[in-house]
Coordinates of C-alpha atoms and ligand atoms in Angstrom, one line a residue:
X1 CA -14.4 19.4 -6.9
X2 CA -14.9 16.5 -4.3
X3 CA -12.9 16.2 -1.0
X4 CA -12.4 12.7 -1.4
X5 CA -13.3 10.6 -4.9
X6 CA -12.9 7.0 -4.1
X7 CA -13.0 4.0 -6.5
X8 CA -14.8 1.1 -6.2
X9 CA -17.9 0.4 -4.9
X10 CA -17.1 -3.0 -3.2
X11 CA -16.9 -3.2 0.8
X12 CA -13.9 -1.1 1.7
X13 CA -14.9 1.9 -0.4
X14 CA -18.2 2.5 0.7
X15 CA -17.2 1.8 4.4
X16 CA -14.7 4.8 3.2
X17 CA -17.5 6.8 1.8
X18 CA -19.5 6.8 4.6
X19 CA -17.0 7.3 7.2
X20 CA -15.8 10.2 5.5
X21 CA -18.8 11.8 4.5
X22 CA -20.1 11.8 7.9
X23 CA -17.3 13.6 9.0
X24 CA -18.4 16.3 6.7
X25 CA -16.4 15.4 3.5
X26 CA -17.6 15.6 0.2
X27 CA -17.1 12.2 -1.6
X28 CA -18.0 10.7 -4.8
X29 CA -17.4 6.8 -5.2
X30 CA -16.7 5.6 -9.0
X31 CA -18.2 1.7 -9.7
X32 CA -17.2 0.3 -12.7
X33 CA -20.5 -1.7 -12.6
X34 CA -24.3 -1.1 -12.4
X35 CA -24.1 -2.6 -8.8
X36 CA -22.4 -1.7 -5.8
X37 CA -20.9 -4.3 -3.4
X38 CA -18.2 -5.9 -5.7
X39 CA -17.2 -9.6 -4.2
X40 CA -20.1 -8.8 -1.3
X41 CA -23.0 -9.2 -4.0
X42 CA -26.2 -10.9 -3.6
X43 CA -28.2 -11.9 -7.2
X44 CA -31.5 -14.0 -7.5
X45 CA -32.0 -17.1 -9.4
X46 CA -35.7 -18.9 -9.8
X47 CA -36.8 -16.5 -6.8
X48 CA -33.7 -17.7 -4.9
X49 CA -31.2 -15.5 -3.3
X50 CA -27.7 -16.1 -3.3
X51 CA -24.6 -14.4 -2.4
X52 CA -21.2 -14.1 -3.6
X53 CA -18.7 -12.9 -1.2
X54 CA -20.6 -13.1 2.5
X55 CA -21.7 -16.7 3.2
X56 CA -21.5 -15.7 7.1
X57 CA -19.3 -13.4 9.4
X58 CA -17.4 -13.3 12.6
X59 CA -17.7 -11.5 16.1
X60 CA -20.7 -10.1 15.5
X61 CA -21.6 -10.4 19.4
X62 CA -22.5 -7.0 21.4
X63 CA -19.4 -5.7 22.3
X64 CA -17.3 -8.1 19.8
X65 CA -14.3 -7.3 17.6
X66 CA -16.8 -6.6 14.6
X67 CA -19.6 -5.5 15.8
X68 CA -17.6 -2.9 17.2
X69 CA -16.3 -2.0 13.5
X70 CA -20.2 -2.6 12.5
X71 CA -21.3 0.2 14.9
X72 CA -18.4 2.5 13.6
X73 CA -19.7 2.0 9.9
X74 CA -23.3 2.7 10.7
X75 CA -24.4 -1.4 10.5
X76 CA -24.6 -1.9 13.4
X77 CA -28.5 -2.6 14.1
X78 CA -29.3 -2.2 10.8
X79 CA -28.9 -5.6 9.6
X80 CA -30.7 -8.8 10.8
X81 CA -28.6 -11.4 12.3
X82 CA -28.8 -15.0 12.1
X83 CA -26.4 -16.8 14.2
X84 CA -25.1 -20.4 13.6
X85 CA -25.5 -23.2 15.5
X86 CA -23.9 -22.7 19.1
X87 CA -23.0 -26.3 19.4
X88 CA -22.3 -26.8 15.2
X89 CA -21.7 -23.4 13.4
X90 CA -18.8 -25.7 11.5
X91 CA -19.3 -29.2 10.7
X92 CA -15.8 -31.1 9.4
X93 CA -15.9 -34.0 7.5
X94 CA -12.1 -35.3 6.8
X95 CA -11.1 -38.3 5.8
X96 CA -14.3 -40.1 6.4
X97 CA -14.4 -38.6 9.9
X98 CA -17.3 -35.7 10.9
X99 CA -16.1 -33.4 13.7
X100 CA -18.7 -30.8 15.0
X101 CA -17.6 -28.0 15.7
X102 CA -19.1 -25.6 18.7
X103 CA -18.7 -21.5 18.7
X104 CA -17.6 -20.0 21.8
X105 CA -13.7 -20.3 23.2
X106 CA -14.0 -22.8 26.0
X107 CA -16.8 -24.6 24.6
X108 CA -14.8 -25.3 21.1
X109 CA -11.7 -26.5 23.3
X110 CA -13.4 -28.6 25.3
X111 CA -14.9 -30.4 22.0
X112 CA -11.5 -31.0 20.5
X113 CA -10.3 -32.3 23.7
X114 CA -13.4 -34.9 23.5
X115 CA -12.1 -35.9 20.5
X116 CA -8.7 -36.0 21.2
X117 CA -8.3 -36.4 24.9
X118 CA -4.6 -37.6 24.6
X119 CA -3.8 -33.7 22.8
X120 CA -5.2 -31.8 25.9
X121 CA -1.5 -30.1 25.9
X122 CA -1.5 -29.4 22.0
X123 CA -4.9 -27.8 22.3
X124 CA -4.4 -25.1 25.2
X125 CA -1.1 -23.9 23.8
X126 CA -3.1 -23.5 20.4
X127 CA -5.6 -21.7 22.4
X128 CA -3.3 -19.7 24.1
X129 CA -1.2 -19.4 21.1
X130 CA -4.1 -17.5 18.8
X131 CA -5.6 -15.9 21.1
X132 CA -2.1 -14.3 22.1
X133 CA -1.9 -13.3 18.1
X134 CA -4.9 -11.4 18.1
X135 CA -4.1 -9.9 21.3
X136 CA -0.9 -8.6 19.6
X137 CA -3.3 -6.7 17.3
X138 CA -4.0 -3.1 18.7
X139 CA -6.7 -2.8 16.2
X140 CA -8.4 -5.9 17.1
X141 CA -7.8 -6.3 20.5
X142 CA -9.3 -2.7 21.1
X143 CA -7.6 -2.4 24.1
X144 CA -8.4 1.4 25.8
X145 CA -5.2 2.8 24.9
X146 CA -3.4 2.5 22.0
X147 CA 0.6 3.8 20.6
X148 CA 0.8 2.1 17.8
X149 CA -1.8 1.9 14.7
X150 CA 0.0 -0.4 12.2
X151 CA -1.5 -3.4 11.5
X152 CA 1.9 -5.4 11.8
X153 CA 2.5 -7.6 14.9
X154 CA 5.5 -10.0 15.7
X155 CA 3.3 -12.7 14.4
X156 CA 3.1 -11.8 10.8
X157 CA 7.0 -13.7 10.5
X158 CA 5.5 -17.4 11.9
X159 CA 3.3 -20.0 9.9
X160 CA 0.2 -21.0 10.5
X161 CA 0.8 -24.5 9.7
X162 CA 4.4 -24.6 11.3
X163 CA 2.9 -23.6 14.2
X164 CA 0.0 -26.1 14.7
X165 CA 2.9 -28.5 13.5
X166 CA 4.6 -27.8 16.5
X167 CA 2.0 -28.3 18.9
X168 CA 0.8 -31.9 18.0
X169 CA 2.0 -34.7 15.5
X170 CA -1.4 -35.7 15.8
X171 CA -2.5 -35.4 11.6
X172 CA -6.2 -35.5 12.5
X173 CA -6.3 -32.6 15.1
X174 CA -3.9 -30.7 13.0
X175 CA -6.5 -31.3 9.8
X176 CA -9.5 -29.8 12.4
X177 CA -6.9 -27.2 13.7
X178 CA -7.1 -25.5 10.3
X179 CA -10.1 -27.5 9.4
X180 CA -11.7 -23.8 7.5
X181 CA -8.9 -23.5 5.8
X182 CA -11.1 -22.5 2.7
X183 CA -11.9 -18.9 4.5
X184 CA -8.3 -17.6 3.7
X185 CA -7.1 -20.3 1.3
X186 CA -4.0 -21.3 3.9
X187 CA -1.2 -22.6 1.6
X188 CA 1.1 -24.6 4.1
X189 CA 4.3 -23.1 2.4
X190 CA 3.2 -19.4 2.7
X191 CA 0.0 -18.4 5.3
X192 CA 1.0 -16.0 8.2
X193 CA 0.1 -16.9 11.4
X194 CA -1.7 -14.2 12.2
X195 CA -4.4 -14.8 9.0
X196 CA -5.1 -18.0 10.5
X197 CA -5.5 -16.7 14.2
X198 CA -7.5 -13.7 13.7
X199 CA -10.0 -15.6 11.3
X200 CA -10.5 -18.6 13.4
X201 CA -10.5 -17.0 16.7
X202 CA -13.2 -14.6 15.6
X203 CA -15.2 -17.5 14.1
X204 CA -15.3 -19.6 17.3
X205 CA -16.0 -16.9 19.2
X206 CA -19.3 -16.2 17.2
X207 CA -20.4 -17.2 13.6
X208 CA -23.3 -15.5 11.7
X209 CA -25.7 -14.9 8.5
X210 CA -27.0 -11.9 7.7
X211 CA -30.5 -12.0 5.9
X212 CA -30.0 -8.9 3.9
X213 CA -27.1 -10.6 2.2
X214 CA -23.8 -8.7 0.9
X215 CA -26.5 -6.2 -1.3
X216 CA -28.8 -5.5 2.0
X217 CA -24.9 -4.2 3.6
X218 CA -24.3 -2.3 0.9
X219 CA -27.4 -0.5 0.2
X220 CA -27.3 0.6 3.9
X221 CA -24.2 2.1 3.6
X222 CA -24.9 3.9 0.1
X223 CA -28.4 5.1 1.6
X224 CA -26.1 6.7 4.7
X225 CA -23.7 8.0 2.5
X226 CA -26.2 9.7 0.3
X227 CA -28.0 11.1 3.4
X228 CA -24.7 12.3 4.5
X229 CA -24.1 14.2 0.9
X230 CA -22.0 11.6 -0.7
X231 CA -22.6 10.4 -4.0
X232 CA -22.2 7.1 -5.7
X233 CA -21.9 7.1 -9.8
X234 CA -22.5 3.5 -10.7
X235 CA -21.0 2.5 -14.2
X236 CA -18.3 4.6 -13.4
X237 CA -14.9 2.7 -15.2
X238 CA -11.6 4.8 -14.2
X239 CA -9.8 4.2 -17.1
X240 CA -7.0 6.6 -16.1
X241 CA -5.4 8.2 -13.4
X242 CA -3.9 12.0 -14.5
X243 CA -0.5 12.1 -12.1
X244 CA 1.6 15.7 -11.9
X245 CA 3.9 17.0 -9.5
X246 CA 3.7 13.9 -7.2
X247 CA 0.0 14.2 -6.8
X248 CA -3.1 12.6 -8.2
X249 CA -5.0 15.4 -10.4
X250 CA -8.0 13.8 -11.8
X251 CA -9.1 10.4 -13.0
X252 CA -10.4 9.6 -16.4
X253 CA -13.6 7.4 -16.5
X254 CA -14.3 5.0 -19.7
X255 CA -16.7 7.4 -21.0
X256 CA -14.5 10.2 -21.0
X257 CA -15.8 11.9 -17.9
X258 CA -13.4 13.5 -15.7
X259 CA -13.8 13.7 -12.4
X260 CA -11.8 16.3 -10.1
X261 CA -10.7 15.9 -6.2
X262 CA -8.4 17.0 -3.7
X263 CA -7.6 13.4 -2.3
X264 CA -8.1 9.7 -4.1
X265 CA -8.3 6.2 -2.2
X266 CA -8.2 3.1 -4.9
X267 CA -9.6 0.0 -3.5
X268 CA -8.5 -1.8 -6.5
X269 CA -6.8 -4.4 -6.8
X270 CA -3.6 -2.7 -6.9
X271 CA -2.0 -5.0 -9.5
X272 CA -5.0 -3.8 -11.6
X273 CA -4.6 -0.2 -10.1
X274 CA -0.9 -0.1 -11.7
X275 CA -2.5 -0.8 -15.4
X276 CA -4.3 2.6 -15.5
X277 CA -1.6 4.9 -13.9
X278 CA 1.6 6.1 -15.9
X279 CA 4.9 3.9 -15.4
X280 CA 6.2 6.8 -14.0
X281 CA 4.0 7.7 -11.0
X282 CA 5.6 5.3 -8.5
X283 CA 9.3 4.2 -8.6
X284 CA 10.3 1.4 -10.0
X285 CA 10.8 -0.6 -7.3
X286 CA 7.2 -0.3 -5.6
X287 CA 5.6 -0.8 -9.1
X288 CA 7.7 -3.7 -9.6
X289 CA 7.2 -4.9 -5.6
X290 CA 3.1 -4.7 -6.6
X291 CA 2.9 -6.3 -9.9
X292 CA 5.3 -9.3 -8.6
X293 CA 3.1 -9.9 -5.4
X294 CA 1.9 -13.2 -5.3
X295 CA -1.8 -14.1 -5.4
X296 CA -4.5 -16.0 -3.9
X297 CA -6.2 -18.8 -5.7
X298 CA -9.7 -18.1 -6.8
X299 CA -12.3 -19.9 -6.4
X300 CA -15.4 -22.0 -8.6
X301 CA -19.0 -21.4 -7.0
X302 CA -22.0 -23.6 -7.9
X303 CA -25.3 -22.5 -7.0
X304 CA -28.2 -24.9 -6.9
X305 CA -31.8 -23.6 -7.1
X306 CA -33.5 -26.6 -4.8
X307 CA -36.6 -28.4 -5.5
X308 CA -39.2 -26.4 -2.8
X309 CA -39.2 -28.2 0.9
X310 CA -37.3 -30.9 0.2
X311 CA -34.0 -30.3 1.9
X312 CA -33.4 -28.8 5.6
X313 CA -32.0 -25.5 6.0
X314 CA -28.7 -26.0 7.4
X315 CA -27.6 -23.3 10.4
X316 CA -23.8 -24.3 9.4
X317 CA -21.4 -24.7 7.0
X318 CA -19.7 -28.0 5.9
X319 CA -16.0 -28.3 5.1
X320 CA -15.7 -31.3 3.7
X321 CA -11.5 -32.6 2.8
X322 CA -10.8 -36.3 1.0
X323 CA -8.0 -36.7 3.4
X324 CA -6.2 -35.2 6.2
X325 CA -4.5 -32.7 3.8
X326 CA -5.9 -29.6 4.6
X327 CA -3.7 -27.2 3.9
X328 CA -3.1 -27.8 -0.2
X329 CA -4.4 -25.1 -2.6
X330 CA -2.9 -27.5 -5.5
X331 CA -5.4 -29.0 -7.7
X332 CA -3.9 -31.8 -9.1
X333 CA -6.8 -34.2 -8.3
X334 CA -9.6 -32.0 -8.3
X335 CA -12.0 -31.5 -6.1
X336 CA -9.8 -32.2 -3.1
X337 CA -12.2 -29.9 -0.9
X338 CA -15.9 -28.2 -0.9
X339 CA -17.1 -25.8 1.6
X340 CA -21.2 -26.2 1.6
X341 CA -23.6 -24.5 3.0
X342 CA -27.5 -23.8 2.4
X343 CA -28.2 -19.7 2.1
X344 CA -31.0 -18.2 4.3
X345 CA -34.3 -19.2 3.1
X346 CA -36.7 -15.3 3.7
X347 CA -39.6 -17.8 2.8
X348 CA -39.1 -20.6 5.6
X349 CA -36.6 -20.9 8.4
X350 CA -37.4 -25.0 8.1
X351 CA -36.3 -25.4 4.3
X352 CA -33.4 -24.4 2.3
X353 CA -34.0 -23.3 -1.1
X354 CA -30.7 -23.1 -2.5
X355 CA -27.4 -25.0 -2.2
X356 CA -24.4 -23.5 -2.1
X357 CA -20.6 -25.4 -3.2
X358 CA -17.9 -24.2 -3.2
X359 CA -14.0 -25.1 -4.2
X360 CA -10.8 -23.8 -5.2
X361 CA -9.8 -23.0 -8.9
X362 CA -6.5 -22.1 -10.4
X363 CA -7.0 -19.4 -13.1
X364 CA -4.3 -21.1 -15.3
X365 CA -7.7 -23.1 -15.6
X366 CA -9.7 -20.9 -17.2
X367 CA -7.0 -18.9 -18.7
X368 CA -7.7 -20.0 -22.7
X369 CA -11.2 -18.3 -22.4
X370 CA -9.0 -15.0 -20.4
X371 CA -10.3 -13.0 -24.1
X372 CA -13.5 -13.0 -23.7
X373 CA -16.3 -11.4 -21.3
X374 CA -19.6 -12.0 -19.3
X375 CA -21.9 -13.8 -21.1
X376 CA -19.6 -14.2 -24.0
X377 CA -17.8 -17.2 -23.5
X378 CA -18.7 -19.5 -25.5
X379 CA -19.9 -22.9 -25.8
X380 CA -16.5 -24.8 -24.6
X381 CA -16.6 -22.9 -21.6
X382 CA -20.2 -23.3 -20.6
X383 CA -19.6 -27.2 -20.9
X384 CA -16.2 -26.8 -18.7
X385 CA -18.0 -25.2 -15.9
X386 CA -21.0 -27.7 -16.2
X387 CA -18.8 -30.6 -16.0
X388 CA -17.2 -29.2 -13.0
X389 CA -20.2 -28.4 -11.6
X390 CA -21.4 -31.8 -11.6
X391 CA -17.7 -33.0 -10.3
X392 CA -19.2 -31.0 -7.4
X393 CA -22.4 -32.0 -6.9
X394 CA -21.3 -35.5 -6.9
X395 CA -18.8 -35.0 -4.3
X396 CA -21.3 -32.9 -2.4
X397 CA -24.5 -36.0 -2.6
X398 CA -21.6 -38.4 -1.2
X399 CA -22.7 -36.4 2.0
X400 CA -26.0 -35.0 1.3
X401 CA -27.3 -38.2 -0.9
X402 CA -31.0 -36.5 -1.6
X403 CA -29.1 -33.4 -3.0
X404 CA -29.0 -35.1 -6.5
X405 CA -32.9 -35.8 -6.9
X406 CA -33.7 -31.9 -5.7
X407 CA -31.7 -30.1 -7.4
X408 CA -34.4 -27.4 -9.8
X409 CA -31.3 -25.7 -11.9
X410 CA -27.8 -24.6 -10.9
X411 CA -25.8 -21.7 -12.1
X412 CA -21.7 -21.2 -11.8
X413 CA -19.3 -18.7 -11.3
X414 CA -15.4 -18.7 -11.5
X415 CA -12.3 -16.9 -11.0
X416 CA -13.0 -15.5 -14.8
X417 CA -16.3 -14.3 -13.3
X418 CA -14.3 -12.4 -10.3
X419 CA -11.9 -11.3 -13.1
X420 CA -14.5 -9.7 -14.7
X421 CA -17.2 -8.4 -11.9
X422 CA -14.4 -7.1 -9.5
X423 CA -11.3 -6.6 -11.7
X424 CA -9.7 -8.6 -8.9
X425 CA -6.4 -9.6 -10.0
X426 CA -6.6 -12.8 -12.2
X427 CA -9.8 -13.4 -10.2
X428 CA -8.0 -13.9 -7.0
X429 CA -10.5 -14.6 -3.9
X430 CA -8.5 -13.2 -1.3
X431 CA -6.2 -10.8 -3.0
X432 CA -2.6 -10.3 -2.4
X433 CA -1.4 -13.6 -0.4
X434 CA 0.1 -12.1 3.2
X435 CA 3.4 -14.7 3.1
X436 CA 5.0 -15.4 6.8
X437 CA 8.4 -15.3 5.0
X438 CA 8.5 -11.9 3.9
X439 CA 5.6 -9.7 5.5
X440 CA 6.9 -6.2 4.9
X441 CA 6.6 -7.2 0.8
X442 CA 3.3 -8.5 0.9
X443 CA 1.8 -5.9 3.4
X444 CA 0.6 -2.8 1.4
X445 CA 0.1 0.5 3.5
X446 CA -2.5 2.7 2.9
X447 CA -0.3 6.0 2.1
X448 CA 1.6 5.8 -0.9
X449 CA 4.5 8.0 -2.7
X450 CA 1.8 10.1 -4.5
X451 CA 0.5 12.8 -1.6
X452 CA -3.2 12.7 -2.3
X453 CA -3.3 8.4 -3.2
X454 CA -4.2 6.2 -0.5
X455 CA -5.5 2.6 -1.3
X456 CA -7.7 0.4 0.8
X457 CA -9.5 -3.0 0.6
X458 CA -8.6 -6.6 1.1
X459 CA -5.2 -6.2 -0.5
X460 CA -3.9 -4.1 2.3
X461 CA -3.8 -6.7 5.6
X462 CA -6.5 -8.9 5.6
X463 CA -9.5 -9.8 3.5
X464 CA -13.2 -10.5 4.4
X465 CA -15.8 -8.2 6.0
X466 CA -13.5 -8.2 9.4
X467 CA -9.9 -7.4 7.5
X468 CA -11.6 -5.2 5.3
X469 CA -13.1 -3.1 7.8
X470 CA -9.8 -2.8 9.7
X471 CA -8.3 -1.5 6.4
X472 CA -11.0 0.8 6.0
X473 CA -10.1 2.3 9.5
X474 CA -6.9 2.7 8.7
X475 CA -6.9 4.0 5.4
X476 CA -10.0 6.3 6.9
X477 CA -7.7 7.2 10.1
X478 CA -5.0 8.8 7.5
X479 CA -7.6 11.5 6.8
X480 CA -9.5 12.2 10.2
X481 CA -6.4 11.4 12.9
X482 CA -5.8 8.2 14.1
X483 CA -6.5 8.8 17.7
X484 CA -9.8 10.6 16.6
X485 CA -11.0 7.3 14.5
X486 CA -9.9 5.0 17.6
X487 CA -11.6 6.7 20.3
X488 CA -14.8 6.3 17.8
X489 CA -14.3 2.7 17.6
X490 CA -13.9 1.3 21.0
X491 CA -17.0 4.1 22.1
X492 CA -19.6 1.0 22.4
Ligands
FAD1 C1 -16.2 -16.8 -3.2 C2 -15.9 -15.8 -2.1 C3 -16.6 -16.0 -0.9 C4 -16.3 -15.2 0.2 N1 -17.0 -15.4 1.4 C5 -16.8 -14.6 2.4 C6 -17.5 -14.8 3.6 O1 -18.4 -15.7 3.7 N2 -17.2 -14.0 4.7 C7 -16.3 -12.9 4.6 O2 -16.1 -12.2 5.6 N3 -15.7 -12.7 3.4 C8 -15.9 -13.5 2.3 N4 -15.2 -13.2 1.2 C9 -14.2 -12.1 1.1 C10 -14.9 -10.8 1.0 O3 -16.1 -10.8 0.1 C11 -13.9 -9.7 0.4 O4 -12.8 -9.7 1.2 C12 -14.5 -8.3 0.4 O5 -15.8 -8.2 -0.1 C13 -13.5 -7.4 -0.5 O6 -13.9 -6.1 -0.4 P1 -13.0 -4.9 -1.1 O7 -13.8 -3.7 -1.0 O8 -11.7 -5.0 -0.6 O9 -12.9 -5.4 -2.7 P2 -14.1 -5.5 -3.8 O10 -15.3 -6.1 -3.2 O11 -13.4 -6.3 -4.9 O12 -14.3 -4.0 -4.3 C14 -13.6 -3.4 -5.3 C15 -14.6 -2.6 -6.1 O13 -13.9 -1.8 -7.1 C16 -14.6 -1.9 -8.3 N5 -13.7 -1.5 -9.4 C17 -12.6 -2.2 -9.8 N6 -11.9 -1.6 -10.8 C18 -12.6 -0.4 -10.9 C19 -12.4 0.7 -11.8 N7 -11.4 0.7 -12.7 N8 -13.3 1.7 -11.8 C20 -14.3 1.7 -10.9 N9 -14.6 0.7 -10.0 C21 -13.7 -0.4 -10.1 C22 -15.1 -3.3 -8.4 O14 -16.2 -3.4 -9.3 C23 -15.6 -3.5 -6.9 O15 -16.9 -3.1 -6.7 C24 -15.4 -14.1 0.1 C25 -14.8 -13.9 -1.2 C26 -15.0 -14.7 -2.2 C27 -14.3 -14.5 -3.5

């Protein structure tokens, strides 16, 4: 019988795990597949490494927001660091204009206001403005004393784009306002606020690769975790969740195996989560609140395998719009948008080998193939995702011109691929989309109705390696005290 049986292998549970089991609890992660890290994987192609979810992360400064959440995980020095370039960690190309774009608070306002020296107004109140947002968040300001652990703030009611509306009518400095867009796929009609502050405050205020690559994380947390007692059962499936008397009993994996514990955290997706538990386990009001949550787009990856020392490494990543219109997830004249970058190169710090491009993809796109799995697709879908992929590359060369004549081979994922990998819902990127105009739906909590059940993950308040790890806290504070986990965190 384990303390704690967690499933999923992916970010959030094993920052779980290993919190747990160094507080002396007995925990056994399920993963579905043979490999732990679900998005955060890494995989290598012609001797080139890639990864899937962690291009780069935020704040990972001594002292910063997550390097503060690093040292409570046990990553913290464990990792090695790469960080972008000070004066260019983002480069913006819209609408035939390049904007570089500097890390560091006063140094990125004092480039927009070069660029826009009429908006000098418009771009201290947006300073002002997200850095008050984050402020608002005790668990990422980290102030020394803290009342209240929720992860809500008065900001999750406002837009993102209503607010940058209503500092400038400028269209071009509201394009670079929310110029990496892509990071949280920002949907004018829907984005909080406070997705949009937290992520691109933490960028500008440091931006970084990290060489190990989302596999190198997560084997340092599984090798803690083991050390610490814990165990990890790859090509573990749950396939059911045994419910009685209000409380989680067992769960059922694909094989049949049944594995016993006191308490259970799911860091499914918990649309997903809902088809392997009995109707009756929740009411029907939260079952239906979960299963009618609105998504996040996914996304359609090509990886290019580069011809050797041909094309620099690039310390940034290029966001790179047709127009001014920054803030559309809709696809109607597809590709609108690419987010490029060149992975870290372990055999030169001068070259890249592999190109990395990246754009939004509805799964209504892929849906016809939804029937079928990894590797057995088919021929119609191999020659969809080629011809997308070359959509891609073109609009990528219009850039990078000498991309074209070096690439080796190229491989593809998309949201199918997620679908299938992650059991993310429908292949969503990002999860459950956290919508201004009705927070308290969108927001799960980690405790649910069931006393043992608590869930974790992206889905809860935020994606990405920062949102995750605050939802790990929390969902980790429900078990050790919150004021316990807290004064852990802001120790430095
Ligand atoms: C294309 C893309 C690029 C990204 N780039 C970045 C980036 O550069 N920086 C950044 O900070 N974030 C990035 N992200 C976001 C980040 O990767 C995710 O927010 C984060 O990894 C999610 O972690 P998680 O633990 O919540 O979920 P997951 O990683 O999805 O983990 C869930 C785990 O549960 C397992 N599982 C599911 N069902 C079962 C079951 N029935 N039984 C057992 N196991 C099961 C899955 O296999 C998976 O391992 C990116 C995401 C995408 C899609």
């Amino acid at each position: 019988m384990f303390d704690v049986v967690i499933i999923g292998g992916g970010l959030s549970g094993l920052q779980c795990a290993y919190l747990l089991s160094k507080e002396g609890l007995k925990v056994c992660v399920l993963e579905k597949n043979d490999r732990i890290g679900g998005m955060m994987q890494s995989f290598v192609r012609d001797g080139v490494v890639f990864n899937t979810g962690l291009n780069y992360t935020e704040s990972l400064g001594d002292g910063e927001v997550l390097d503060r959440y690093f040292n409570l995980f046990g990553l913290k020095g464990q990792l090695t660091l790469k960080q972008l370039d000070l004066n260019q960690s983002e480069l913006l190309t819209i609408n035939n204009k390049e904007y570089q774009i500097p890390q560091g608070h006063e140094r990125y306002s004092e480039t927009l206001k070069s660029y826009f020296p009429k908006e000098v107004n418009g771009i201290d109140e947006y300073m002002k403005g997200i850095e008050k947002v984050c402020e608002s968040f005790p668990l990422y300001s980290l102030k020394s004393e803290i009342r209240n652990f929720s992860a809500e703030s008065p900001y999750t009611e406002q837009s993102a784009s209503g607010f940058i509306n209503g500092l400038t009518s400028n269209a071009e400095l509201r394009a670079v306002l929310a110029g990496i867009n892509i990071l949280y796929a920002g949907k004018a009609g829907s984005t909080a606020l406070y997705t949009h502050a937290l992520i691109n405050y933490s960028f500008i205020k440091s931006s970084w690769r990290i060489k190990e690559g989302g596999s190198g994380m997560a084997n340092v947390m599984a090798n803690a975790i083991k050390a610490n007692g814990g165990i990890i059962k790859r090509n573990s499936e749950v396939s059911e969740i045994d419910v009685k008397d209000g409380a989680v009993q067992n769960v059922k994996l694909k094989n049949g195996e049944i594995i016993h514990g006191r308490k259970f955290i799911s860091s499914m997706h918990p649309k997903t989560f809902m088809s392997i538990i009995d109707d009756g386990a929740f009411k029907k009001v939260y079952r239906n609140r979960i299963l009618s949550q609105e998504d996040s787009i996914g996304m359609f990856s090509v990886y290019v395998v580069l011809k050797k020392n041909k094309i620099k490494y690039q310390n940034y990543n290029h966001h790179y719009f047709k127009s001014n219109e920054v803030w559309t997830t809709e696809l109607d004249k597809w590709p609108q948008n690419v987010l490029m970058y060149t992975p870290l190169n372990h055999q030169s710090n001068e070259y890249a080998n592999g190109f990395c491009i990246i754009a939004y993809m509805k799964y209504s796109d892929v849906e016809k193939w939804a029937n079928s799995t990894i590797e057995n697709r088919g021929e119609e879908y191999e020659a969809f995702k080629n011809e997308k992929a070359l959509k891609l590359i073109d609009l990528a060369s219009e850039k990078i011109p000498e991309l074209k004549s070096n690439i080796k081979s190229f491989y593809t994922s998309t949201p199918l691929s997620y679908r299938d990998y992650t059991a993310s819902y429908n292949g969503s990127a990002y999860g459950v989309v956290k919508d201004y105009k009705n927070p308290l739906y969108s927001i799960i909590t980690p405790q649910t109705r069931l006393k043992n059940l608590y869930f974790t993950g992206q889905n809860l308040n935020m994606h990405g390696i920062l949102g995750v790890s605050i939802s790990s806290f929390l969902t980790c504070a429900q078990f050790l005290g919150d004021n316990y986990l807290y004064q852990k965190l802001i120790k430095h």
